[in-house]
Short mmCIF file of C-alpha atoms in Angstrom, two decimals:
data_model
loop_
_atom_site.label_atom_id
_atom_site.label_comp_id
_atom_site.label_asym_id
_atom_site.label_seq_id
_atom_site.Cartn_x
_atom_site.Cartn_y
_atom_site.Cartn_z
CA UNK F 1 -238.59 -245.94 91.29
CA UNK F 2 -236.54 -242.92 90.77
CA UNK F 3 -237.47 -240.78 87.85
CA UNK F 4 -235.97 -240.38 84.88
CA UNK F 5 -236.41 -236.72 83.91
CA UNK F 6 -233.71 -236.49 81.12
CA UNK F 7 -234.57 -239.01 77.96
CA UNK F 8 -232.56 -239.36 74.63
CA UNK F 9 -232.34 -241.42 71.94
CA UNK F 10 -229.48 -242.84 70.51
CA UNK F 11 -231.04 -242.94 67.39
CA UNK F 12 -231.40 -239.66 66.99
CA UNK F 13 -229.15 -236.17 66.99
CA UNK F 14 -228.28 -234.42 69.87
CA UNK F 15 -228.95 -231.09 68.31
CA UNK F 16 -232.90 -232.68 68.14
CA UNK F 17 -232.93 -232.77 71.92
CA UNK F 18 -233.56 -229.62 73.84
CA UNK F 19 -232.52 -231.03 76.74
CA UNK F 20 -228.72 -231.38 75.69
CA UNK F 21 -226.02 -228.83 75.55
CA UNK F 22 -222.38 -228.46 74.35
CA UNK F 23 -221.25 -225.00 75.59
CA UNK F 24 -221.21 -223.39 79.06
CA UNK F 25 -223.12 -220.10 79.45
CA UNK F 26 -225.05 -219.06 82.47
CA UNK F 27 -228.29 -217.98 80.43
CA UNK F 28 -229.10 -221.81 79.42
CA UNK F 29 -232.61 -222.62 80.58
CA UNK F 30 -232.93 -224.99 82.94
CA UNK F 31 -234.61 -228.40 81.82
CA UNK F 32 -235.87 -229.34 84.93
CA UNK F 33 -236.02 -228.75 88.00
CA UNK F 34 -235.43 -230.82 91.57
CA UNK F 35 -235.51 -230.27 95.22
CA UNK F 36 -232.94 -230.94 97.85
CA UNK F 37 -233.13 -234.42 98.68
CA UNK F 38 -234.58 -235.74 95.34
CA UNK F 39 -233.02 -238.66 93.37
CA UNK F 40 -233.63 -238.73 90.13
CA UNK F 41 -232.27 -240.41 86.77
CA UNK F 42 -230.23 -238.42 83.33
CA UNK F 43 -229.42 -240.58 80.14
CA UNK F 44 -226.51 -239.13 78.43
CA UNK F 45 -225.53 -239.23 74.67
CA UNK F 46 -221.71 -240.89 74.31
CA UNK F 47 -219.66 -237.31 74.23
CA UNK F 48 -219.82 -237.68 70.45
CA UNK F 49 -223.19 -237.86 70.13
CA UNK F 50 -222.61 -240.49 67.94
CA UNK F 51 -220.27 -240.09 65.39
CA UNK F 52 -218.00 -243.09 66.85
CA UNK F 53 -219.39 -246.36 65.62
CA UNK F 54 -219.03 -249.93 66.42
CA UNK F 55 -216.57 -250.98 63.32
CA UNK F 56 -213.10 -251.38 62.46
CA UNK F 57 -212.61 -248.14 60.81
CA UNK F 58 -210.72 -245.12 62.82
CA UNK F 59 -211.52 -242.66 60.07
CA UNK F 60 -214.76 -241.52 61.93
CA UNK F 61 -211.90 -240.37 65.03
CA UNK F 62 -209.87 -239.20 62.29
CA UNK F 63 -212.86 -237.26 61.19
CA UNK F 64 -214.72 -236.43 64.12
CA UNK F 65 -215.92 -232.72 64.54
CA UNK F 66 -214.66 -231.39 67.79
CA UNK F 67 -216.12 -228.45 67.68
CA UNK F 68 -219.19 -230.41 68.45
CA UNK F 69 -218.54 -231.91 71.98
CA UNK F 70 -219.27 -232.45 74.44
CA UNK F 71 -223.11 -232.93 74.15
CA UNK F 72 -224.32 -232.74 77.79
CA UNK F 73 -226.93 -233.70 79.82
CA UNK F 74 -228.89 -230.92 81.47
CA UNK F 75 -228.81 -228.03 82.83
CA UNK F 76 -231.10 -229.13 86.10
CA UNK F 77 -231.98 -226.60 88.60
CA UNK F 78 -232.01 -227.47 92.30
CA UNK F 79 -234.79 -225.39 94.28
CA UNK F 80 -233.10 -222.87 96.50
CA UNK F 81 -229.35 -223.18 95.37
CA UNK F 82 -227.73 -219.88 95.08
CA UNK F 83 -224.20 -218.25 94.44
CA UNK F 84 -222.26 -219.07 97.13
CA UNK F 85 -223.65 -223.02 98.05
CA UNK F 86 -222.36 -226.22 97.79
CA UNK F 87 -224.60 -228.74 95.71
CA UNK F 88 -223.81 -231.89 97.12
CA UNK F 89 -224.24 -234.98 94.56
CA UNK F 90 -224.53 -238.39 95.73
CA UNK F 91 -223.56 -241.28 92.84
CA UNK F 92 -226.15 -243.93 93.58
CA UNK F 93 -225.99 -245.83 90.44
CA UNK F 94 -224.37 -245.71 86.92
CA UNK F 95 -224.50 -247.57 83.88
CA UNK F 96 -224.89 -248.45 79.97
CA UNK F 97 -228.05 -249.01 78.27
CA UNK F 98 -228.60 -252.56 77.60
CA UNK F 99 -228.96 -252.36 73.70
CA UNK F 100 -225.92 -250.71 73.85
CA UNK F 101 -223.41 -253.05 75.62
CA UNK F 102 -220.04 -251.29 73.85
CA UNK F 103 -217.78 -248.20 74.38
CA UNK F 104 -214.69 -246.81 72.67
CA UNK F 105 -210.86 -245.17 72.82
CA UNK F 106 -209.71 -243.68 70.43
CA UNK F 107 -206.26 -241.48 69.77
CA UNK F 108 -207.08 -238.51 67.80
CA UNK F 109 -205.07 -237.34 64.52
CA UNK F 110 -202.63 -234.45 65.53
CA UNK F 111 -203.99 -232.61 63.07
CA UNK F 112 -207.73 -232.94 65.13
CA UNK F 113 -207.30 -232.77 68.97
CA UNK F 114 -204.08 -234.43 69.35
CA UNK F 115 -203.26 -236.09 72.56
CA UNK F 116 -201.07 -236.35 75.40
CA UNK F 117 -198.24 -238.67 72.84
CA UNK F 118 -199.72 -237.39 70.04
CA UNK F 119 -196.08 -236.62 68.49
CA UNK F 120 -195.51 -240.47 69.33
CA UNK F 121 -199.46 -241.04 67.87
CA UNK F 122 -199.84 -239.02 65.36
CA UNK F 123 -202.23 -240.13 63.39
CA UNK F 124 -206.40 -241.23 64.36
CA UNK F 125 -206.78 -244.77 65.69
CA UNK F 126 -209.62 -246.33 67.39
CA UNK F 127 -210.30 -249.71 69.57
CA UNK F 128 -214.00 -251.18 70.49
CA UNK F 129 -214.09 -252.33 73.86
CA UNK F 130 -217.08 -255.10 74.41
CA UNK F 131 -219.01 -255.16 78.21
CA UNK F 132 -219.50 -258.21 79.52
CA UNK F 133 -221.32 -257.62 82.76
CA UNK F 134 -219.17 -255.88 85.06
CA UNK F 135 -215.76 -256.55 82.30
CA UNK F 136 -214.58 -255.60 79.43
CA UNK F 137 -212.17 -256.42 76.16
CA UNK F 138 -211.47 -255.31 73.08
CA UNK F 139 -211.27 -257.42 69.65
CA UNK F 140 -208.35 -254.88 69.04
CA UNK F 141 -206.36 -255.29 72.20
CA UNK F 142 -206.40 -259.35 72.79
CA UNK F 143 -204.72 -260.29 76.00
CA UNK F 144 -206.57 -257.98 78.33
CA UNK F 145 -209.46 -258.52 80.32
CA UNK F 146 -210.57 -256.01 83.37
CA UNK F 147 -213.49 -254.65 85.59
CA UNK F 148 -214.85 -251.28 84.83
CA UNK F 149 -215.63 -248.23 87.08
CA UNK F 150 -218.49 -246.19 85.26
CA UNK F 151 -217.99 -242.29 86.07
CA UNK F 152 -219.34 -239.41 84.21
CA UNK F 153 -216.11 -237.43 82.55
CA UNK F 154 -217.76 -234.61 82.66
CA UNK F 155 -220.34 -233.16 85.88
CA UNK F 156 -220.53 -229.45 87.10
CA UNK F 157 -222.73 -226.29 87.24
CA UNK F 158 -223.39 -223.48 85.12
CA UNK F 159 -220.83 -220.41 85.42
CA UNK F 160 -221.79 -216.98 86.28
CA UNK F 161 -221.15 -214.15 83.99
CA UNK F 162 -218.40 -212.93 85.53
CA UNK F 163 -216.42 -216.64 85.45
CA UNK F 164 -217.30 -216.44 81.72
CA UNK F 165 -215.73 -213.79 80.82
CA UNK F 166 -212.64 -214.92 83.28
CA UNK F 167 -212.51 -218.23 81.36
CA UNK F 168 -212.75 -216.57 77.70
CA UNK F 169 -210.17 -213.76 78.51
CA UNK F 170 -207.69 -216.07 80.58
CA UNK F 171 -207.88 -218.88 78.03
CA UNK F 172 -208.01 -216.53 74.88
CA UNK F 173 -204.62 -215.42 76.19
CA UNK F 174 -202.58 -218.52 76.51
CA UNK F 175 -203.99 -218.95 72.55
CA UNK F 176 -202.58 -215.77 71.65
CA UNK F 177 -199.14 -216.54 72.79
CA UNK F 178 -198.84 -219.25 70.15
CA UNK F 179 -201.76 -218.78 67.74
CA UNK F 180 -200.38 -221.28 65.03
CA UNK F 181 -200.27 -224.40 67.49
CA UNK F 182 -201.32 -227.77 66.44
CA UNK F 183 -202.88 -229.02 68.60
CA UNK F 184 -204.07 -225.50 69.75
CA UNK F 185 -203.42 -224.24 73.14
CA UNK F 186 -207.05 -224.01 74.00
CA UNK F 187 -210.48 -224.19 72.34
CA UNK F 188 -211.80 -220.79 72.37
CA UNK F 189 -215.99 -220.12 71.32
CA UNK F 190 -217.34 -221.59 68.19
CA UNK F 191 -220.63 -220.87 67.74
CA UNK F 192 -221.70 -222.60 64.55
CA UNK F 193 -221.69 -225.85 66.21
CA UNK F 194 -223.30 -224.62 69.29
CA UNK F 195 -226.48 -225.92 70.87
CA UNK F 196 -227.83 -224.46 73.16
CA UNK F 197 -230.47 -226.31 75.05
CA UNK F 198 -234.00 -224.47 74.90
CA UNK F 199 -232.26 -221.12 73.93
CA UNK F 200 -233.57 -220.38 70.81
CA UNK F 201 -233.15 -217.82 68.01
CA UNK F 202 -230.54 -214.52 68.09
CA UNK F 203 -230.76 -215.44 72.26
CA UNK F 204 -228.84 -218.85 70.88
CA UNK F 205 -226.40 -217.58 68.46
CA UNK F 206 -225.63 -214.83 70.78
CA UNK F 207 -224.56 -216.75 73.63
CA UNK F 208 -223.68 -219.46 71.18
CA UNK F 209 -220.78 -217.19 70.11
CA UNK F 210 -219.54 -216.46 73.33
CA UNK F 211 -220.03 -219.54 75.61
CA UNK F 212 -216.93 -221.02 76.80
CA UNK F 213 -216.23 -224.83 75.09
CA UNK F 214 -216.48 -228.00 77.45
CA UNK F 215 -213.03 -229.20 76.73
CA UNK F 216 -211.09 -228.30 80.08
CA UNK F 217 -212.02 -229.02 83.77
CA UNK F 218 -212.27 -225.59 85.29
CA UNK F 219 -213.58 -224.20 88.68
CA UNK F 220 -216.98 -225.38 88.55
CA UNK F 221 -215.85 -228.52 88.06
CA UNK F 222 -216.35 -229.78 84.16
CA UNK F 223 -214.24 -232.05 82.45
CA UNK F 224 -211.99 -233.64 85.06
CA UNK F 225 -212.14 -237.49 83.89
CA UNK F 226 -211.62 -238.80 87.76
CA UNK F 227 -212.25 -242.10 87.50
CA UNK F 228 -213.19 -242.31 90.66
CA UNK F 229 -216.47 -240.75 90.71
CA UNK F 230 -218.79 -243.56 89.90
CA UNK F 231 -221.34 -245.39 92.17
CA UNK F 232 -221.21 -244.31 95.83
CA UNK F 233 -219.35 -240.81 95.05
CA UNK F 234 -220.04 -237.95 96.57
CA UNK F 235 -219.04 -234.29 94.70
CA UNK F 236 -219.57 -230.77 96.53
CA UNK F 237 -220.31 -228.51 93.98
CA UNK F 238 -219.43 -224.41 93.70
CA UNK F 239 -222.86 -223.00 92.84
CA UNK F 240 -222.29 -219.34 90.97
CA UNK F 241 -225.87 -219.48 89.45
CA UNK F 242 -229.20 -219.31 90.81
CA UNK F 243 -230.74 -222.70 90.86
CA UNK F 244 -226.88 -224.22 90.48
CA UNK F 245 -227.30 -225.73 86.59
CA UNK F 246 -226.03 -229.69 87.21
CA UNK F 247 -225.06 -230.45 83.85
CA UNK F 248 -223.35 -234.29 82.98
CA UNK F 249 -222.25 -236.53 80.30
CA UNK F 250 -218.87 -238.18 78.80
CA UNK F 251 -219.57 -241.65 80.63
CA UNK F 252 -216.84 -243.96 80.47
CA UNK F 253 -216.87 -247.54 81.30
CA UNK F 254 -213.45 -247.76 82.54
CA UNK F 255 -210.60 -245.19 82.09
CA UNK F 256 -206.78 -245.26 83.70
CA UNK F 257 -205.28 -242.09 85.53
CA UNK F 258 -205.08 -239.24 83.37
CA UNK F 259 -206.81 -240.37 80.24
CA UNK F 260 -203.58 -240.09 78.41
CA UNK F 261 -205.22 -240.81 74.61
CA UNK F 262 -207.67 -237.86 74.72
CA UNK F 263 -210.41 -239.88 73.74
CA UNK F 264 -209.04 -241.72 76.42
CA UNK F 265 -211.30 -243.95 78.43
CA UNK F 266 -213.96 -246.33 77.27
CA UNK F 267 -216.24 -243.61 75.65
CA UNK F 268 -219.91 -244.85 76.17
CA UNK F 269 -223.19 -243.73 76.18
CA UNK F 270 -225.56 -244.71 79.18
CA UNK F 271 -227.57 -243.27 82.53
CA UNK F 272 -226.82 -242.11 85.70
CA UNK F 273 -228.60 -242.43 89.25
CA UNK F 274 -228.17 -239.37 91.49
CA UNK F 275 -229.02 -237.56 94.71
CA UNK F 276 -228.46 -233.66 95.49
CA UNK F 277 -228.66 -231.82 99.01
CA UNK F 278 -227.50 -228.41 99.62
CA UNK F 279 -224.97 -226.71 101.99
CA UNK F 280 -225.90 -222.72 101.94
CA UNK F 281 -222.96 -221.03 102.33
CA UNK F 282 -220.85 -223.73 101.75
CA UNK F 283 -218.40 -222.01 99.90
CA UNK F 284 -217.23 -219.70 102.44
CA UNK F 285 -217.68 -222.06 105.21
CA UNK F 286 -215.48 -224.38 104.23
CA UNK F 287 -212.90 -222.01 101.86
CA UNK F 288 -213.87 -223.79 98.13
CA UNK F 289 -213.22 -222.55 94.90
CA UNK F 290 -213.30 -225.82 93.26
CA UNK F 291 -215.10 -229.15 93.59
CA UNK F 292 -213.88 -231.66 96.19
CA UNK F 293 -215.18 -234.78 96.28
CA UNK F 294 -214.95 -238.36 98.26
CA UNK F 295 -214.67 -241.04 95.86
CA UNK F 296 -216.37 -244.24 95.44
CA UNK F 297 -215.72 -247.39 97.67
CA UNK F 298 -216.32 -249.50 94.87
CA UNK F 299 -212.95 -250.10 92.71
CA UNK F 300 -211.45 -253.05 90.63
CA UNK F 301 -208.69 -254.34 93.70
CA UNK F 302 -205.27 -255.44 92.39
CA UNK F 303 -202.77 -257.03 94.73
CA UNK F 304 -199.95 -256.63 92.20
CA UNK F 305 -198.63 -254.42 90.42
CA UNK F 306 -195.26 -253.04 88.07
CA UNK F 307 -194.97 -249.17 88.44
CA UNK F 308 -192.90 -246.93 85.79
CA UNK F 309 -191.23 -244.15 86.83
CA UNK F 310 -190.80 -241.24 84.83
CA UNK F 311 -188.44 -238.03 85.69
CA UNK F 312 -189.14 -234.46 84.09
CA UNK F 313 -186.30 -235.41 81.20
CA UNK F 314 -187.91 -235.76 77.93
CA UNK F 315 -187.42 -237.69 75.13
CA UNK F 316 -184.62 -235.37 73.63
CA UNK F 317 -182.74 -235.57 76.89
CA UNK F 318 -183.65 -231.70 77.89
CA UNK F 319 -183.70 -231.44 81.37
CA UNK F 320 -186.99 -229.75 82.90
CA UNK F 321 -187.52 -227.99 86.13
CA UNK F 322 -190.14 -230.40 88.14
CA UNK F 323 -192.53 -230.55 85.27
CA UNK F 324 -195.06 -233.23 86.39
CA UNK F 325 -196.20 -233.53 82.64
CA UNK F 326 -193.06 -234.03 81.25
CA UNK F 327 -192.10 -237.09 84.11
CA UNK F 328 -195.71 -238.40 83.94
CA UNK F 329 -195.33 -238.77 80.03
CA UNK F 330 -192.18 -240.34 80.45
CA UNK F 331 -193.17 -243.06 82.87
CA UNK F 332 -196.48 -243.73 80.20
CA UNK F 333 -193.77 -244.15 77.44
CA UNK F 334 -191.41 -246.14 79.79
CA UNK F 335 -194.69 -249.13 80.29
CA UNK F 336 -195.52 -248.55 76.26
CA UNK F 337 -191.45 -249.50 75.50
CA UNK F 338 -192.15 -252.26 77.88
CA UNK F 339 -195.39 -253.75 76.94
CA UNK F 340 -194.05 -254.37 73.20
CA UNK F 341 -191.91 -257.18 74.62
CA UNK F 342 -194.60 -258.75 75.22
CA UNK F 343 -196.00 -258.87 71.86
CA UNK F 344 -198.71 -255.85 72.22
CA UNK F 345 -198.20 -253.13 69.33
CA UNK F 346 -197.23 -249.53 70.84
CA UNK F 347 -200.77 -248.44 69.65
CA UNK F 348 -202.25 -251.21 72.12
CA UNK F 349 -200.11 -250.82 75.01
CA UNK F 350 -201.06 -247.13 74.54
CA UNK F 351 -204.93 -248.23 74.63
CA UNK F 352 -204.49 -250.55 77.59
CA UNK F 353 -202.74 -247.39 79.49
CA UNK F 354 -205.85 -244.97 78.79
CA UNK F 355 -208.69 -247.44 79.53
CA UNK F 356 -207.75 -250.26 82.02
CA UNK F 357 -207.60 -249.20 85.81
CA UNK F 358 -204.04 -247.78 85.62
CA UNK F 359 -203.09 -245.60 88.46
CA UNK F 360 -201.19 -242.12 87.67
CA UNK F 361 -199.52 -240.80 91.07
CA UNK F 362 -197.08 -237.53 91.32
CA UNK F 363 -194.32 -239.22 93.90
CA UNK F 364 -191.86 -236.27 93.80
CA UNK F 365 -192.05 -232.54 93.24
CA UNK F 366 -188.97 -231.25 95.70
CA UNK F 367 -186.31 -232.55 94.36
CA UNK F 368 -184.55 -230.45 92.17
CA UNK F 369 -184.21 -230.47 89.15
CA UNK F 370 -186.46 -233.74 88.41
CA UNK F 371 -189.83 -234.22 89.23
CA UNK F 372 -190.40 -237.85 89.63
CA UNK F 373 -194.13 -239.36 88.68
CA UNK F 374 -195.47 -243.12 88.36
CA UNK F 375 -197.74 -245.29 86.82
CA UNK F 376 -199.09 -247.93 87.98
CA UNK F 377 -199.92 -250.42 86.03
CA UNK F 378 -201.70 -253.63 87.65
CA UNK F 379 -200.58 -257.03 86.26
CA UNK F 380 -203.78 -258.78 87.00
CA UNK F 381 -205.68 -257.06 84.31
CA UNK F 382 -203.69 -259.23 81.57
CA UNK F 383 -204.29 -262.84 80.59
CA UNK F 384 -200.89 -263.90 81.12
CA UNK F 385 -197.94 -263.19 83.20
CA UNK F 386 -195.89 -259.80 82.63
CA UNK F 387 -193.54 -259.89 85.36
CA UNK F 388 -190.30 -259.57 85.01
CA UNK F 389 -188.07 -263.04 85.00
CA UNK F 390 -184.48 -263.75 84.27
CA UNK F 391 -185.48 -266.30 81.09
CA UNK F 392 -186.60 -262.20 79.92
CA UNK F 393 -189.71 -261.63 78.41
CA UNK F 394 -191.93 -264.15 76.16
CA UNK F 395 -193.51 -262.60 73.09
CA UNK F 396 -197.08 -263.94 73.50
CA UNK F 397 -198.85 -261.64 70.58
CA UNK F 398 -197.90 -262.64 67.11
CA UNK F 399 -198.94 -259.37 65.71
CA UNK F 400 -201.32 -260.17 63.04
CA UNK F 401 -204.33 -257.78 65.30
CA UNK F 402 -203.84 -254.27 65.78
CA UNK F 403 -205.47 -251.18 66.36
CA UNK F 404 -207.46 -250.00 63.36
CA UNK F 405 -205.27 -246.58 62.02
CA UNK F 406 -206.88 -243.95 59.83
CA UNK F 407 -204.00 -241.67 58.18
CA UNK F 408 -204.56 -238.32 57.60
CA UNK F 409 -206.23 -237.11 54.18
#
């Protein structure tokens, strides 16, 4: 059996576990150490660590401390990798702990992290999403029922210097530009809430103060939320540190393209199974700057489906030049307005969007002035029929469940 050579307890903080991290910086020991060719096994805290419970109370979303997450797994050294390879990591297995069969979605406040609608969801709400087996539902979305695709959020390796101080400068200047922003424009270094890994003393606060936040996806990889790196995935990594630094965590049972609630998947806590080779050179050989990966063969398989459009108009009716964001949030908002005739609340058509296997695709960027997106939303993951018909739509949710809402204090 493969070993497992990263062990927490959920029990516990993260900040007790040296073998956890929640900043990027490329002076973070390594906490172990494997050789091309080794599999191996990493438990991962939820990206919390832990401050989202099982209840029906949203004020621990409304009250969660950002400045916390994301509590990774890691960093693991790979014998041999240098600046310049490609760490190649093979997905063999991925999955929840069995005394800990639930996961969550949440919208955060505007006030605390915001969201993709947040000025359509304001304010913190949170559903609990049961796993049975291979499915999942929610006692705060009835009518939905769907496989899940377990992916890590969050994979990549530990930046060099030099991208450091690219990151913190590049990122520091988009802030500037509107310093007063809610939600801000980027989440610059905070190092009270820093940890470290094995760093310890002056060494921790040091780099504490400066190491860039886990928030975005960025060259090395990082937060990307592509749901379709779960079992049988492959990633090629950018290595820019000796020893490459794999670092993982923010599992997700299932999550829809785009994770458009933030806290936007099914947020879990659990254990992945994986592989690494190496490709020396590989960055130069085959021109990467960023990961690329070839996604899992294993998917939930719809035969049907009803896909919104959006164009890059927005909700005031100002016309935008090809904005992707702007038509992608209109064709989410488009299947929310439509949903509600069916008797879901907007807050749970807005859940079913970020967590059930909802596919986000850009279908138009040359034709000027609109760029046209689509989602995809498959009708087989609901427990009755939301097609459209000429008797019109049948209200078959009488309201009386809802996602749990926490308004701001």
């Amino acid at each position: 059996m493969a070993e497992t050579i990263i062990k927490i307890d959920l029990g516990s903080s993260p900040y007790d576990n040296d073998m956890i991290h929640n900043r990027w910086h490329p002076d973070i020991p390594m906490v172990a150490t494997v050789k091309p060719g080794d599999d191996f096994i990493v438990e991962c805290f939820d990206w919390t660590g832990g401050q989202i419970k099982n209840d029906d109370s949203a004020a621990d979303v409304r009250d969660v401390d950002l400045t916390q997450v994301h509590f990774l797994s890691g960093p693991i050294g790979v014998e041999g990798a240098e600046p310049g390879d490609l760490l190649v990591v093979d997905f063999l297995d991925i999955g929840a702990f069995p005394a800990s069969q639930w996961g969550f979605n949440g919208f955060f406040s505007k006030k605390n992290g915001g969201g993709f609608l947040t000025e359509h969801f304001p304010e913190a709400q949170k559903s609990i999403w049961d796993f049975e087996g291979m499915f999942t539902k929610s006692r705060h979305v009835p009518g939905v029922r769907f496989p899940g695709l377990i992916h890590p959020g969050l994979i990549g390796c530990l930046p060099s210097r030099d991208m450091l101080q690219t990151w913190n400068t590049r990122e520091k200047a988009l802030f500037d530009t509107d310093p007063e922003r809610v939600p801000a424009l980027a989440t610059l270094p905070y190092g009270p809430t820093a940890h470290m890994g094995r760093m310890k003393g002056d060494d921790a606060k040091a780099a504490g103060a400066e190491g860039a936040r886990t928030v975005p996806p960025r060259e090395h990889g990082g937060n990307c939320d592509i749901k379709d790196l779960s079992r049988g995935a492959k990633v090629f990594f950018p290595v820019y540190v000796p020893g490459a630094g794999l670092s993982m965590g923010d599992l997700h049972f299932s999550q829809g393209d785009g994770e458009i609630t933030f806290c936007g998947a099914i947020e879990m806590a659990g254990w992945i199974h994986l592989k690494v080779e190496l490709i020396k050179g590989g960055m130069a050989k085959f021109g990467i700057k960023n990961p690329i990966f070839k996604p899992s063969p294993i998917k939930p398989t719809y035969d049907d489906y009803l896909i919104f459009e959006g164009i890059s108009v927005d909700e005031g009716g100002v016309q935008h030049y090809l904005d992707v964001h702007v038509a992608y949030r209109q064709a989410c908002l488009n299947a929310i307005e439509y949903l509600t005739k069916f008797g879901f609340t907007r807050a749970q058509a807005y859940a079913i969007l970020g967590t059930a296997p909802v596919q986000g695709h850009i279908s138009g960027v040359v034709d000027i002035p609109n760029a046209c997106a689509t989602l995809w939303l498959p009708t087989g993951v609901f427990e009755f029929d939301i097609n459209p018909g000429s008797d019109g739509p049948k209200k078959m949710l009488d309201g009386s469940i809802d996602v749990p809402l926490a308004p701001d204090l």
